[in-house]
Coordinates of C-alpha atoms and ligand atoms in Angstrom, one line a residue:
X912 CA 258.3 17.1 -14.3
X913 CA 257.8 20.4 -12.3
X914 CA 259.8 20.7 -9.1
X915 CA 256.8 21.6 -6.9
X916 CA 253.6 19.7 -6.2
X917 CA 250.6 20.7 -8.2
X918 CA 246.9 20.1 -7.2
X919 CA 247.0 16.8 -9.0
X920 CA 250.7 15.6 -8.9
X921 CA 253.6 15.2 -6.7
X922 CA 256.6 17.2 -8.0
X923 CA 260.2 16.1 -8.4
X924 CA 261.4 17.3 -5.0
X925 CA 258.7 15.4 -3.1
X926 CA 259.4 12.3 -5.2
X927 CA 263.2 12.6 -4.7
X928 CA 262.8 13.0 -0.9
X929 CA 260.3 10.1 -0.7
X930 CA 262.5 7.6 -2.5
X931 CA 265.9 8.6 -1.0
X932 CA 264.4 8.2 2.5
X933 CA 262.9 4.8 1.4
X934 CA 266.4 3.7 0.1
X935 CA 268.1 4.7 3.4
X936 CA 265.4 2.9 5.4
X937 CA 266.2 -0.3 3.4
X938 CA 269.9 0.2 4.1
X939 CA 269.2 0.8 7.8
X940 CA 267.2 -2.4 8.2
X941 CA 269.6 -4.6 6.2
X942 CA 272.7 -3.0 7.9
X943 CA 271.1 -3.4 11.4
X944 CA 270.4 -7.1 10.9
X945 CA 274.0 -7.7 9.7
X946 CA 275.7 -5.7 12.4
X947 CA 273.7 -7.2 15.3
X948 CA 274.3 -10.8 14.0
X949 CA 277.9 -10.6 12.7
X950 CA 280.6 -11.8 15.1
X951 CA 283.2 -9.2 16.1
X952 CA 286.1 -11.1 14.4
X953 CA 284.1 -11.9 11.2
X954 CA 283.6 -9.8 8.1
X955 CA 280.9 -9.8 5.4
X956 CA 281.6 -8.4 1.9
X957 CA 284.9 -7.2 3.2
X958 CA 283.4 -5.1 6.0
X959 CA 283.8 -5.8 9.7
X960 CA 281.0 -5.5 12.4
X961 CA 282.5 -2.1 13.4
X962 CA 282.2 -0.8 9.8
X963 CA 278.5 -1.8 9.6
X964 CA 277.9 0.0 12.9
X965 CA 279.7 3.1 11.5
X966 CA 277.6 3.0 8.3
X967 CA 274.4 2.5 10.2
X968 CA 275.0 5.5 12.4
X969 CA 276.2 7.7 9.6
X970 CA 273.4 6.8 7.2
X971 CA 271.0 7.3 10.1
X972 CA 272.1 10.9 10.5
X973 CA 271.8 11.5 6.8
X974 CA 268.3 10.2 7.0
X975 CA 267.6 12.6 9.9
X976 CA 268.7 15.5 7.7
X977 CA 266.6 14.4 4.8
X978 CA 263.6 13.8 7.1
X979 CA 264.0 17.4 8.3
X980 CA 264.1 18.8 4.8
X981 CA 261.2 16.6 3.8
X982 CA 259.1 17.8 6.8
X983 CA 259.8 21.5 6.1
X984 CA 259.0 20.9 2.4
X985 CA 255.7 19.3 3.2
X986 CA 254.8 22.1 5.6
X987 CA 255.6 24.8 3.1
X988 CA 254.5 23.2 -0.2
X989 CA 250.8 22.2 -0.5
X990 CA 250.2 18.4 -1.0
X991 CA 248.3 17.3 -4.1
X992 CA 244.6 16.5 -3.5
X993 CA 243.9 12.9 -2.4
X994 CA 243.6 10.3 -5.1
X995 CA 239.9 10.3 -6.1
X996 CA 239.9 6.5 -5.8
X997 CA 240.7 6.5 -2.0
X998 CA 237.7 6.0 0.2
X999 CA 237.0 8.4 3.1
X1000 CA 238.2 5.8 5.6
X1001 CA 241.4 5.1 3.6
X1002 CA 242.1 8.9 3.5
X1003 CA 241.6 9.2 7.3
X1004 CA 243.8 6.2 8.1
X1005 CA 246.5 7.3 5.6
X1006 CA 246.6 10.7 7.1
X1007 CA 247.2 9.2 10.6
X1008 CA 249.7 6.7 9.2
X1009 CA 251.7 9.4 7.4
X1010 CA 252.0 11.3 10.7
X1011 CA 253.3 8.2 12.4
X1012 CA 255.8 7.6 9.6
X1013 CA 257.1 11.1 10.1
X1014 CA 257.4 10.4 13.9
X1015 CA 259.5 7.3 13.0
X1016 CA 261.7 9.2 10.6
X1017 CA 262.7 11.5 13.5
X1018 CA 262.4 9.1 16.5
X1019 CA 264.6 6.4 15.0
X1020 CA 267.7 8.5 14.3
X1021 CA 267.3 10.7 17.4
X1022 CA 267.0 7.6 19.7
X1023 CA 269.9 5.9 17.9
X1024 CA 272.0 9.1 18.4
X1025 CA 271.1 9.4 22.1
X1026 CA 271.8 5.7 22.7
X1027 CA 275.3 5.8 21.2
X1028 CA 276.3 9.1 22.8
X1029 CA 274.8 8.4 26.2
X1030 CA 276.2 4.9 26.0
X1031 CA 279.6 6.3 25.4
X1032 CA 280.0 4.4 22.0
X1033 CA 280.3 7.6 20.0
X1034 CA 280.0 8.1 16.2
X1035 CA 282.9 7.9 13.7
X1036 CA 281.1 9.5 10.7
X1037 CA 281.7 7.2 7.7
X1038 CA 284.7 5.8 9.6
X1039 CA 286.6 9.1 9.1
X1040 CA 285.6 11.7 11.6
X1041 CA 284.8 11.3 15.4
X1042 CA 281.7 13.5 16.2
X1043 CA 281.9 15.3 19.5
X1044 CA 279.8 13.9 22.3
X1045 CA 277.7 16.7 23.8
X1046 CA 275.8 14.4 26.2
X1047 CA 278.5 12.3 28.1
X1048 CA 277.9 8.9 29.6
X1049 CA 274.4 8.5 31.1
X1050 CA 273.4 4.9 31.7
X1051 CA 269.6 5.3 32.2
X1052 CA 269.2 7.7 29.2
X1053 CA 271.1 5.1 27.0
X1054 CA 268.8 2.3 28.1
X1055 CA 265.7 4.4 27.5
X1056 CA 267.0 5.5 24.1
X1057 CA 267.8 1.9 23.1
X1058 CA 264.3 0.7 24.0
X1059 CA 262.8 3.6 22.0
X1060 CA 265.0 2.7 19.1
X1061 CA 264.0 -1.0 19.0
X1062 CA 260.3 -0.3 19.6
X1063 CA 260.2 2.4 16.9
X1064 CA 262.0 0.1 14.4
X1065 CA 259.3 -2.6 14.8
X1066 CA 256.5 0.0 14.8
X1067 CA 257.9 1.5 11.6
X1068 CA 257.7 -1.9 9.9
X1069 CA 253.9 -2.0 10.7
X1070 CA 253.3 1.5 9.4
X1071 CA 255.3 1.0 6.2
X1072 CA 253.5 -2.3 5.6
X1073 CA 250.1 -0.6 5.8
X1074 CA 251.3 2.2 3.5
X1075 CA 252.8 -0.1 0.9
X1076 CA 249.9 -2.6 1.2
X1077 CA 247.3 0.1 0.5
X1078 CA 249.4 1.4 -2.5
X1079 CA 249.8 -2.1 -4.0
X1080 CA 246.1 -3.0 -3.4
X1081 CA 245.0 0.1 -5.4
X1082 CA 247.6 -0.2 -8.1
X1083 CA 247.5 -3.9 -8.8
X1084 CA 243.9 -4.9 -7.8
X1085 CA 241.9 -1.7 -8.4
X1086 CA 244.2 -0.8 -11.3
X1087 CA 243.8 2.9 -10.7
X1088 CA 247.5 3.8 -11.3
X1089 CA 247.8 4.8 -7.7
X1090 CA 251.6 4.3 -7.4
X1091 CA 252.2 6.6 -10.4
X1092 CA 251.4 9.4 -8.0
X1093 CA 254.8 8.8 -6.4
X1094 CA 256.9 6.7 -8.7
X1095 CA 259.8 8.6 -10.2
X1096 CA 259.5 9.7 -13.9
X1097 CA 255.9 8.6 -14.1
X1098 CA 252.8 10.8 -14.4
X1099 CA 249.2 9.9 -14.0
Ligands
HEM1131 C1 265.9 5.8 10.4 C2 267.1 5.5 10.9 C3 267.3 4.2 11.6 C4 266.7 3.0 11.5 C5 265.5 2.6 10.6 C6 267.4 2.1 12.4 C7 267.0 0.8 12.6 C8 267.6 -0.1 13.5 C9 267.2 -1.5 13.7 C10 266.1 -2.2 13.0 C11 268.1 -2.0 14.7 C12 268.1 -3.4 15.2 C13 267.2 -3.4 16.5 C14 267.2 -4.7 17.1 O1 268.1 -5.1 17.9 O2 266.2 -5.5 16.9 C15 269.0 -0.9 15.0 C16 270.0 -1.0 16.0 C17 270.9 0.0 16.3 N1 270.9 1.3 15.8 FE1 269.6 2.0 14.5 N2 268.4 2.8 13.0 C18 268.4 4.1 12.6 C19 269.2 5.1 12.9 C20 270.3 5.0 13.8 C21 271.2 6.0 14.2 C22 271.2 7.5 13.7 C23 272.1 5.5 15.1 C24 273.2 6.1 15.8 C25 273.7 7.3 15.6 C26 271.7 4.1 15.3 C27 272.3 3.2 16.2 C28 272.0 1.9 16.4 C29 272.7 1.0 17.2 C30 274.0 1.3 18.0 C31 272.0 -0.2 17.2 C32 272.4 -1.5 17.9 C33 271.7 -1.6 19.2 C34 272.0 -2.9 19.9 O3 273.2 -3.0 20.3 O4 271.1 -3.7 20.1 N3 270.6 3.8 14.5 N4 268.7 0.2 14.3
HEM1132 C1 260.4 3.9 4.3 C2 259.3 3.7 3.6 C3 258.3 4.7 3.3 C4 258.0 5.9 4.0 C5 258.5 6.4 5.3 C6 256.9 6.5 3.2 C7 256.3 7.7 3.6 C8 255.4 8.4 2.8 C9 254.8 9.7 3.2 C10 255.0 10.4 4.5 C11 254.0 10.0 2.1 C12 253.1 11.3 2.1 C13 253.8 12.3 1.1 C14 255.0 13.0 1.8 O1 254.9 13.5 2.9 O2 256.1 12.9 1.2 C15 254.0 9.0 1.1 C16 253.4 9.0 -0.1 C17 253.3 7.9 -0.9 N1 254.1 6.8 -0.9 FE1 255.4 6.3 0.6 N2 256.7 5.8 2.1 C18 257.5 4.7 2.1 C19 257.6 3.7 1.1 C20 256.8 3.6 0.0 C21 256.8 2.5 -0.9 C22 257.7 1.3 -0.9 C23 255.8 2.8 -1.8 C24 255.4 2.0 -3.0 C25 255.1 0.7 -3.0 C26 255.2 4.1 -1.5 C27 254.2 4.7 -2.2 C28 253.7 6.0 -1.9 C29 252.7 6.6 -2.7 C30 252.0 6.1 -4.0 C31 252.5 7.9 -2.1 C32 251.4 8.9 -2.5 C33 250.2 8.7 -1.8 C34 249.1 9.7 -2.0 O3 249.4 10.9 -1.7 O4 248.0 9.4 -2.4 N3 255.8 4.5 -0.3 N4 254.9 8.0 1.6

């Protein structure tokens, strides 16, 4: 599979970035649910609540880096043409929805970062290295960032649901092989 996108296909780099971001999103939602529900003195699969918080923060920052690479890649590498089976309306909504997904890829980790730094909680990267806090404690910024983080996390679920729903509808009901455009190791 070529590395770059062609007029008809997504290349290996776009597919790798798409699915690695997806996997990290899954980890973030699963981890967030565990860490916000686990009691402080309890552990799950050998990990304490603090460990889950550390992994959530660390994976979130990795996701931010990948989102940045992905955004630059998208801006500098032409996308393939739309799938011919997408209607005009589906193209227009998908275009808006993809923009909103990119906003979430940035807003979620940035708001999370601002919340923990302004809240004075800090980040111990993968439980090993304490990141410096360039912001210092700021109560109102922490509250604002937390609200943004929670709102964006619910909004992202809606955008992802539309995105996945459209893909599955085309692939399974219209049987147009739509998901092959992005699935790894598959070509249309
Ligand atoms: C794309 C990346 C991220 C996603 C999808 C994500 C998602 C979530 C979700 C779903 C929650 C639970 C919200 C709720 O209470 O209903 C949460 C909470 C939290 N996130 Fe993230 N997050 C991301 C990145 C980050 C980053 C980078 C940090 C910090 C560096 C962070 C720090 C936190 C903290 C501290 C909480 C707990 C807030 C509380 O006490 O209620 N998150 N996140
Ligand atoms: C965190 C979850 C997801 C996000 C944030 C996301 C985001 C995106 C974005 C922004 C694009 C446009 C291409 C690009 O800029 O890379 C795209 C394309 C695509 N995604 Fe996702 N995606 C997610 C999950 C999924 C899932 C679970 C599926 C499959 C069920 C899927 C199937 C596709 C397909 C088939 C395309 C190509 C669409 C086309 O160009 O016609 N995505 N995705």
